[in-house]
Amino acid sequence: MSQYDVVIIGSGLGGLESAYILSKEGYKVLVLEKNRQLGGSLQIFVRDKAIFDTGIHYIGGLDDGQNLNQCFKYFGIMDKLNLIKMDMNGFDKISFGDDDKDYWHAQGYDNFIEQLSKDFPTHHNELKTYTKLIQEVCNYFPLYQLREDDEPILGTKYLDVNTKDFIASVVSNPRLQSVLGGSNPLYAGDGEKTPLYVHALVANTYIESSYKCIDGGAQIERLITKNIKANGGEIRNYAEVTKIVEKDGIVTHIELKDGERIEAKNFISTSKRRAEHPSAGRNIQHP
Ligand SMILES: Cc1cc2nc3c(=O)[nH]c(=O)nc-3n(C[C@H](O)[C@H](O)[C@H](O)COP(=O)(O)OP(=O)(O)OC[C@H]3O[C@@H](n4cnc5c(N)ncnc54)[C@H](O)[C@@H]3O)c2cc1C
């Protein structure tokens, strides 16, 4: 009999969230992290007493009732996070090499339109259309809205459109098009390849609200880790999974770098390196 219901590979936000949800539901979970520091892209480093984030450095959707706020309440960390709200009139500054002017993305949809309309006064209506469509696209994703919904998202008109074509279809001024697409590097967006819905989901979260973690994003890891342990979950660092072993399409166990073998009923891999998991079976999930 395996000791664990679920073994989770990777202690980034995805792994910790999975571990929290499952342990809260009474499953016996084990999180395995190959590095010393837990948290993946939540890790920080310090130079001359200054804290630097390696990944997550600002967070959206944290105002009351918004999606991440509800998630973080569920994880039991919302009221413990040390947060500061970013500038309402400018959480992101878009700059161009050939232009002395800076352009700002503001929080709140009305404010977003109002602030950019100061720089592009004749494009107010286009900005209204852009923001309306962004919200409409997000509405097609029930999980993002924390809504139960059977509506299939596949086949909707928005899945086939790329970000660049979409922006150009609603906004005529090329500079304003670039300003709206200016935050694409956040998610390695490529205007001609990145689907509109990726742009919409990311843009929406920060326009809804933008916060920074005072003293870095590692506090998210520390708080969720504490709550997983309180639920009876286990977390191990220096535990690199090097092999996922299956029999008849079902993963039976995994092996760590030092040869240790760990069995479980189910496995979740949050590692991006799928090539290392050629034998992933029916009981392994990639969130
Ligand atoms: C540079 C950068 C900046 C970002 N900025 C922001 C931001 O400002 N705001 C925002 O909301 N999001 C931001 N993101 C995105 C956000 O950080 C990620 O979406 C999120 O943290 C990813 O979590 P994850 O669990 O999927 O993966 P990761 O954080 O990558 O975690 C995966 C974990 O798995 C471990 N692992 C991998 N292989 C193994 C193995 N074989 N055995 C054991 N452990 C293993 C890794 O060591 C790692 O700890 C940023 C991302 C990056 C890279």
Tab-separated table of C-alpha atoms and ligand atoms in Angstrom:
chain	number	residue	atom	x	y	z
A	1	MET	CA	0.000	0.000	0.000
A	2	SER	CA	1.411	3.364	-0.939
A	3	GLN	CA	1.844	5.856	1.828
A	4	TYR	CA	0.632	8.815	-0.249
A	5	ASP	CA	-2.553	9.549	-2.162
A	6	VAL	CA	-0.754	12.095	-4.327
A	7	VAL	CA	2.892	12.900	-4.947
A	8	ILE	CA	3.429	16.336	-6.493
A	9	ILE	CA	6.610	17.068	-8.407
A	10	GLY	CA	7.679	20.705	-7.995
A	11	SER	CA	7.015	23.258	-5.238
A	12	GLY	CA	6.201	26.261	-7.455
A	13	LEU	CA	2.867	28.002	-7.071
A	14	GLY	CA	1.147	25.277	-9.158
A	15	GLY	CA	2.494	22.458	-6.988
A	16	LEU	CA	1.775	24.233	-3.702
A	17	GLU	CA	-1.766	25.152	-4.747
A	18	SER	CA	-2.450	21.539	-5.777
A	19	ALA	CA	-0.996	20.301	-2.486
A	20	TYR	CA	-3.074	22.737	-0.445
A	21	ILE	CA	-6.346	21.864	-2.201
A	22	LEU	CA	-5.774	18.103	-1.943
A	23	SER	CA	-4.538	18.148	1.650
A	24	LYS	CA	-7.488	20.323	2.673
A	25	GLU	CA	-9.761	17.705	1.096
A	26	GLY	CA	-8.143	15.036	3.284
A	27	TYR	CA	-5.687	13.497	0.807
A	28	LYS	CA	-2.234	12.522	2.016
A	29	VAL	CA	0.152	14.535	-0.166
A	30	LEU	CA	3.901	14.797	-0.603
A	31	VAL	CA	5.534	17.667	-2.531
A	32	LEU	CA	9.012	17.024	-3.928
A	33	GLU	CA	11.289	19.940	-4.802
A	34	LYS	CA	14.689	19.468	-6.401
A	35	ASN	CA	16.142	22.778	-5.149
A	36	ARG	CA	16.969	23.939	-1.644
A	37	GLN	CA	14.546	26.879	-1.809
A	38	LEU	CA	10.882	26.061	-2.226
A	39	GLY	CA	8.595	28.150	-4.417
A	40	GLY	CA	10.008	27.926	-7.968
A	41	SER	CA	9.358	31.346	-9.514
A	42	LEU	CA	8.282	32.657	-6.101
A	43	GLN	CA	11.915	32.525	-4.960
A	44	ILE	CA	13.781	35.680	-3.981
A	45	PHE	CA	17.433	36.582	-3.615
A	46	VAL	CA	19.100	39.270	-1.525
A	47	ARG	CA	21.948	41.667	-2.419
A	48	ASP	CA	23.158	44.265	0.079
A	49	LYS	CA	20.034	43.666	2.189
A	50	ALA	CA	17.786	44.453	-0.806
A	51	ILE	CA	15.256	41.760	-1.735
A	52	PHE	CA	14.842	40.881	-5.408
A	53	ASP	CA	12.085	38.726	-6.865
A	54	THR	CA	13.190	36.162	-9.418
A	55	GLY	CA	9.725	35.664	-10.931
A	56	ILE	CA	6.450	36.975	-9.569
A	57	HIS	CA	6.996	40.658	-8.861
A	58	TYR	CA	3.475	42.024	-9.186
A	59	ILE	CA	0.111	40.354	-8.860
A	60	GLY	CA	-3.311	41.096	-10.293
A	61	GLY	CA	-6.882	40.239	-9.319
A	62	LEU	CA	-6.363	40.790	-5.601
A	63	ASP	CA	-9.101	43.312	-4.830
A	64	ASP	CA	-12.084	42.056	-2.852
A	65	GLY	CA	-14.179	39.637	-4.897
A	66	GLN	CA	-11.614	39.325	-7.724
A	67	ASN	CA	-10.364	35.886	-8.745
A	68	LEU	CA	-6.950	35.674	-7.066
A	69	ASN	CA	-8.338	37.328	-3.941
A	70	GLN	CA	-10.875	34.492	-3.661
A	71	CYS	CA	-8.179	31.862	-4.334
A	72	PHE	CA	-5.805	33.335	-1.757
A	73	LYS	CA	-8.653	33.480	0.788
A	74	TYR	CA	-9.306	29.791	0.122
A	75	PHE	CA	-5.572	29.062	0.641
A	76	GLY	CA	-5.826	30.924	3.972
A	77	ILE	CA	-3.165	33.503	3.073
A	78	MET	CA	-5.015	36.597	1.833
A	79	ASP	CA	-5.143	38.402	5.186
A	80	LYS	CA	-1.515	37.533	5.994
A	81	LEU	CA	0.164	38.807	2.825
A	82	ASN	CA	2.217	41.987	3.097
A	83	LEU	CA	0.979	43.851	0.023
A	84	ILE	CA	1.035	47.338	-1.415
A	85	LYS	CA	-1.321	48.503	-4.133
A	86	MET	CA	0.474	49.934	-7.143
A	87	ASP	CA	-0.202	53.378	-8.623
A	88	MET	CA	-3.859	53.507	-9.671
A	89	ASN	CA	-2.975	55.644	-12.702
A	90	GLY	CA	0.013	53.637	-13.813
A	91	PHE	CA	0.992	50.098	-12.807
A	92	ASP	CA	2.890	49.579	-16.064
A	93	LYS	CA	4.840	52.116	-18.082
A	94	ILE	CA	5.234	51.497	-21.808
A	95	SER	CA	8.229	53.255	-23.406
A	96	PHE	CA	9.598	53.307	-26.950
A	97	GLY	CA	13.128	54.041	-28.179
A	98	ASP	CA	11.859	56.571	-30.744
A	99	ASP	CA	9.470	58.441	-28.450
A	100	ASP	CA	10.254	60.595	-25.364
A	101	LYS	CA	6.761	60.106	-24.027
A	102	ASP	CA	5.831	57.311	-21.596
A	103	TYR	CA	2.420	55.671	-21.755
A	104	TRP	CA	0.729	54.232	-18.693
A	105	HIS	CA	-1.589	51.317	-18.066
A	106	ALA	CA	-3.970	52.274	-15.252
A	107	GLN	CA	-6.000	50.146	-12.826
A	108	GLY	CA	-9.776	49.867	-13.212
A	109	TYR	CA	-11.328	49.633	-16.657
A	110	ASP	CA	-12.852	53.157	-16.659
A	111	ASN	CA	-9.587	54.619	-15.402
A	112	PHE	CA	-7.589	52.597	-17.967
A	113	ILE	CA	-9.688	54.167	-20.748
A	114	GLU	CA	-9.568	57.627	-19.177
A	115	GLN	CA	-5.783	57.722	-18.698
A	116	LEU	CA	-4.946	56.480	-22.195
A	117	SER	CA	-7.564	58.796	-23.708
A	118	LYS	CA	-5.461	61.723	-22.464
A	119	ASP	CA	-2.684	60.570	-24.830
A	120	PHE	CA	-5.030	59.397	-27.592
A	121	PRO	CA	-8.107	61.661	-27.287
A	122	THR	CA	-9.598	60.740	-30.659
A	123	HIS	CA	-9.451	57.011	-29.827
A	124	HIS	CA	-11.638	57.005	-26.720
A	125	ASN	CA	-14.330	54.856	-28.348
A	126	GLU	CA	-11.769	52.380	-29.672
A	127	LEU	CA	-10.359	52.000	-26.158
A	128	LYS	CA	-13.875	51.314	-24.918
A	129	THR	CA	-14.314	48.603	-27.554
A	130	TYR	CA	-10.897	47.079	-26.740
A	131	THR	CA	-11.613	46.836	-23.004
A	132	LYS	CA	-15.153	45.545	-23.560
A	133	LEU	CA	-13.835	42.749	-25.782
A	134	ILE	CA	-11.024	41.868	-23.369
A	135	GLN	CA	-13.621	41.354	-20.627
A	136	GLU	CA	-15.858	39.406	-22.991
A	137	VAL	CA	-13.011	37.014	-23.848
A	138	CYS	CA	-12.253	36.454	-20.134
A	139	ASN	CA	-15.891	35.585	-19.601
A	140	TYR	CA	-15.386	32.520	-21.809
A	141	PHE	CA	-13.111	30.995	-19.167
A	142	PRO	CA	-15.246	29.754	-16.277
A	143	LEU	CA	-12.289	28.510	-14.219
A	144	TYR	CA	-10.604	31.924	-14.461
A	145	GLN	CA	-13.860	33.447	-13.218
A	146	LEU	CA	-14.115	30.719	-10.508
A	147	ARG	CA	-17.446	29.803	-12.024
A	148	GLU	CA	-18.879	26.368	-12.633
A	149	ASP	CA	-19.874	26.211	-16.259
A	150	ASP	CA	-20.282	23.433	-18.782
A	151	GLU	CA	-19.934	25.732	-21.774
A	152	PRO	CA	-17.071	24.440	-23.930
A	153	ILE	CA	-14.489	27.106	-24.632
A	154	LEU	CA	-13.189	25.259	-27.665
A	155	GLY	CA	-14.750	26.457	-30.866
A	156	THR	CA	-15.360	29.986	-29.677
A	157	LYS	CA	-14.374	32.677	-32.126
A	158	TYR	CA	-11.621	33.979	-29.876
A	159	LEU	CA	-9.356	30.944	-29.887
A	160	ASP	CA	-8.167	31.406	-33.463
A	161	VAL	CA	-7.353	35.121	-33.315
A	162	ASN	CA	-3.827	36.313	-32.590
A	163	THR	CA	-3.195	39.267	-30.279
A	164	LYS	CA	-1.757	41.569	-32.926
A	165	ASP	CA	-4.612	41.096	-35.402
A	166	PHE	CA	-7.178	41.538	-32.652
A	167	ILE	CA	-5.690	44.817	-31.413
A	168	ALA	CA	-5.340	46.116	-34.985
A	169	SER	CA	-8.963	45.194	-35.689
A	170	VAL	CA	-10.291	47.454	-32.933
A	171	VAL	CA	-7.663	50.214	-32.650
A	172	SER	CA	-6.537	52.191	-35.716
A	173	ASN	CA	-3.581	54.177	-34.313
A	174	PRO	CA	-0.343	52.117	-34.636
A	175	ARG	CA	1.257	53.709	-31.547
A	176	LEU	CA	-1.817	52.957	-29.434
A	177	GLN	CA	-1.779	49.387	-30.793
A	178	SER	CA	1.802	49.034	-29.515
A	179	VAL	CA	0.914	50.607	-26.162
A	180	LEU	CA	-1.898	48.090	-25.664
A	181	GLY	CA	0.374	45.214	-26.633
A	182	GLY	CA	3.239	46.706	-24.619
A	183	SER	CA	2.935	44.306	-21.698
A	184	ASN	CA	3.210	41.226	-23.934
A	185	PRO	CA	6.859	40.570	-22.914
A	186	LEU	CA	5.467	39.735	-19.440
A	187	TYR	CA	4.382	36.363	-20.744
A	188	ALA	CA	6.827	36.082	-23.670
A	189	GLY	CA	3.945	37.067	-25.913
A	190	ASP	CA	4.554	37.189	-29.628
A	191	GLY	CA	1.887	39.348	-31.298
A	192	GLU	CA	1.512	37.102	-34.307
A	193	LYS	CA	1.607	33.800	-32.420
A	194	THR	CA	0.115	34.467	-28.987
A	195	PRO	CA	-3.630	33.880	-29.027
A	196	LEU	CA	-5.846	36.770	-28.037
A	197	TYR	CA	-7.179	34.925	-25.010
A	198	VAL	CA	-3.700	34.755	-23.400
A	199	HIS	CA	-3.324	38.508	-23.845
A	200	ALA	CA	-6.858	39.077	-22.529
A	201	LEU	CA	-6.493	36.931	-19.397
A	202	VAL	CA	-3.181	38.540	-18.402
A	203	ALA	CA	-4.197	42.127	-19.286
A	204	ASN	CA	-7.494	41.762	-17.421
A	205	THR	CA	-5.923	40.552	-14.195
A	206	TYR	CA	-3.674	43.632	-13.849
A	207	ILE	CA	-6.257	46.152	-15.083
A	208	GLU	CA	-8.628	44.798	-12.417
A	209	SER	CA	-6.012	45.525	-9.740
A	210	SER	CA	-2.231	45.438	-9.342
A	211	TYR	CA	-0.297	44.765	-6.160
A	212	LYS	CA	3.310	44.244	-5.139
A	213	CYS	CA	4.456	41.961	-2.345
A	214	ILE	CA	6.433	43.992	0.203
A	215	ASP	CA	9.616	41.981	0.939
A	216	GLY	CA	9.096	39.746	-2.084
A	217	GLY	CA	6.857	36.990	-3.403
A	218	ALA	CA	8.493	34.231	-1.331
A	219	GLN	CA	6.000	35.081	1.430
A	220	ILE	CA	3.319	33.398	-0.725
A	221	GLU	CA	5.347	30.167	-0.660
A	222	ARG	CA	6.023	30.424	3.092
A	223	LEU	CA	2.366	30.951	3.958
A	224	ILE	CA	0.943	28.212	1.702
A	225	THR	CA	3.667	25.769	2.821
A	226	LYS	CA	2.726	26.378	6.460
A	227	ASN	CA	-0.940	25.697	5.673
A	228	ILE	CA	-0.153	22.517	3.707
A	229	LYS	CA	1.803	21.205	6.696
A	230	ALA	CA	-1.082	22.150	9.016
A	231	ASN	CA	-3.315	20.012	6.764
A	232	GLY	CA	-0.936	17.068	7.283
A	233	GLY	CA	0.906	17.436	3.960
A	234	GLU	CA	4.639	16.832	3.584
A	235	ILE	CA	7.155	18.876	1.591
A	236	ARG	CA	10.733	17.851	0.867
A	237	ASN	CA	13.499	19.905	-0.741
A	238	TYR	CA	16.681	18.508	-2.336
A	239	ALA	CA	14.398	15.824	-3.783
A	240	GLU	CA	14.872	15.758	-7.544
A	241	VAL	CA	12.655	13.311	-9.393
A	242	THR	CA	14.704	11.664	-12.121
A	243	LYS	CA	12.402	8.845	-13.179
A	244	ILE	CA	8.679	8.241	-13.449
A	245	VAL	CA	8.027	4.535	-13.717
A	246	GLU	CA	4.818	3.051	-15.132
A	247	LYS	CA	3.270	-0.347	-15.647
A	248	ASP	CA	0.426	-0.843	-18.123
A	249	GLY	CA	-0.086	2.891	-18.486
A	250	ILE	CA	-0.302	3.543	-14.750
A	251	VAL	CA	2.510	5.256	-12.874
A	252	THR	CA	3.587	2.973	-10.036
A	253	HIS	CA	6.359	5.031	-8.480
A	254	ILE	CA	8.934	7.713	-9.026
A	255	GLU	CA	12.652	7.663	-8.348
A	256	LEU	CA	14.748	10.431	-6.874
A	257	LYS	CA	18.274	11.353	-7.916
A	258	ASP	CA	19.715	9.483	-4.916
A	259	GLY	CA	17.861	6.308	-5.929
A	260	GLU	CA	15.039	6.550	-3.384
A	261	ARG	CA	11.779	5.088	-4.659
A	262	ILE	CA	8.435	6.674	-3.699
A	263	GLU	CA	5.055	5.083	-4.388
A	264	ALA	CA	1.693	6.833	-4.510
A	265	LYS	CA	-1.788	6.334	-5.911
A	266	ASN	CA	-1.549	9.443	-8.069
A	267	PHE	CA	1.126	11.803	-9.303
A	268	ILE	CA	1.047	15.422	-10.396
A	269	SER	CA	3.976	16.849	-12.318
A	270	THR	CA	4.393	20.616	-12.428
A	271	SER	CA	7.837	20.290	-13.996
A	272	LYS	CA	8.007	21.896	-17.432
A	273	ARG	CA	10.473	19.278	-18.671
A	274	ARG	CA	8.018	16.722	-20.003
A	275	ALA	CA	10.712	15.031	-22.041
A	276	GLU	CA	12.019	13.662	-18.760
A	277	HIS	CA	8.685	11.970	-18.179
A	278	PRO	CA	8.344	9.815	-21.274
A	279	SER	CA	6.496	7.130	-19.386
A	280	ALA	CA	3.807	9.373	-17.885
A	281	GLY	CA	0.742	7.203	-17.359
A	282	ARG	CA	-2.967	7.650	-16.772
A	283	ASN	CA	-2.555	8.652	-13.150
A	284	ILE	CA	-0.120	11.501	-13.805
A	285	GLN	CA	-1.517	14.986	-14.275
A	286	HIS	CA	0.169	18.022	-15.793
A	287	PRO	CA	-1.706	21.121	-14.561
B	1	LIG	C1	10.897	35.839	-14.853
B	1	LIG	C2	9.441	35.622	-14.499
B	1	LIG	C3	8.680	36.700	-14.046
B	1	LIG	C4	7.341	36.501	-13.716
B	1	LIG	N1	6.626	37.562	-13.224
B	1	LIG	C5	5.355	37.363	-12.804
B	1	LIG	C6	4.640	38.425	-12.172
B	1	LIG	O1	5.148	39.511	-11.962
B	1	LIG	N2	3.372	38.174	-11.784
B	1	LIG	C7	2.762	36.951	-11.961
B	1	LIG	O2	1.590	36.798	-11.564
B	1	LIG	N3	3.426	35.948	-12.555
B	1	LIG	C8	4.694	36.123	-12.964
B	1	LIG	N4	5.386	35.095	-13.554
B	1	LIG	C9	4.700	33.834	-13.745
B	1	LIG	C10	4.657	33.015	-12.458
B	1	LIG	O3	5.882	33.156	-11.776
B	1	LIG	C11	4.449	31.563	-12.829
B	1	LIG	O4	3.276	31.423	-13.595
B	1	LIG	C12	4.312	30.640	-11.620
B	1	LIG	O5	5.135	31.025	-10.544
B	1	LIG	C13	4.661	29.271	-12.129
B	1	LIG	O6	4.488	28.315	-11.115
B	1	LIG	P1	4.686	26.789	-11.474
B	1	LIG	O7	4.411	26.013	-10.237
B	1	LIG	O8	3.895	26.425	-12.678
B	1	LIG	O9	6.196	26.629	-11.950
B	1	LIG	P2	7.581	26.956	-11.237
B	1	LIG	O10	7.497	28.140	-10.364
B	1	LIG	O11	8.578	26.941	-12.343
B	1	LIG	O12	7.825	25.701	-10.273
B	1	LIG	C14	8.243	24.451	-10.755
B	1	LIG	C15	9.053	23.815	-9.631
B	1	LIG	O13	9.329	22.459	-9.984
B	1	LIG	C16	10.644	22.150	-9.577
B	1	LIG	N5	11.070	21.007	-10.359
B	1	LIG	C17	11.240	20.937	-11.712
B	1	LIG	N6	11.630	19.694	-12.069
B	1	LIG	C18	11.691	18.963	-10.932
B	1	LIG	C19	12.030	17.603	-10.668
B	1	LIG	N7	12.401	16.766	-11.642
B	1	LIG	N8	12.003	17.170	-9.384
B	1	LIG	C20	11.621	18.001	-8.368
B	1	LIG	N9	11.300	19.304	-8.574
B	1	LIG	C21	11.332	19.775	-9.844
B	1	LIG	C22	11.423	23.434	-9.902
B	1	LIG	O14	12.648	23.479	-9.207
B	1	LIG	C23	10.408	24.484	-9.432
B	1	LIG	O15	10.591	24.823	-8.066
B	1	LIG	C24	6.737	35.245	-13.873
B	1	LIG	C25	7.508	34.166	-14.338
B	1	LIG	C26	8.845	34.338	-14.622
B	1	LIG	C27	9.662	33.158	-15.081
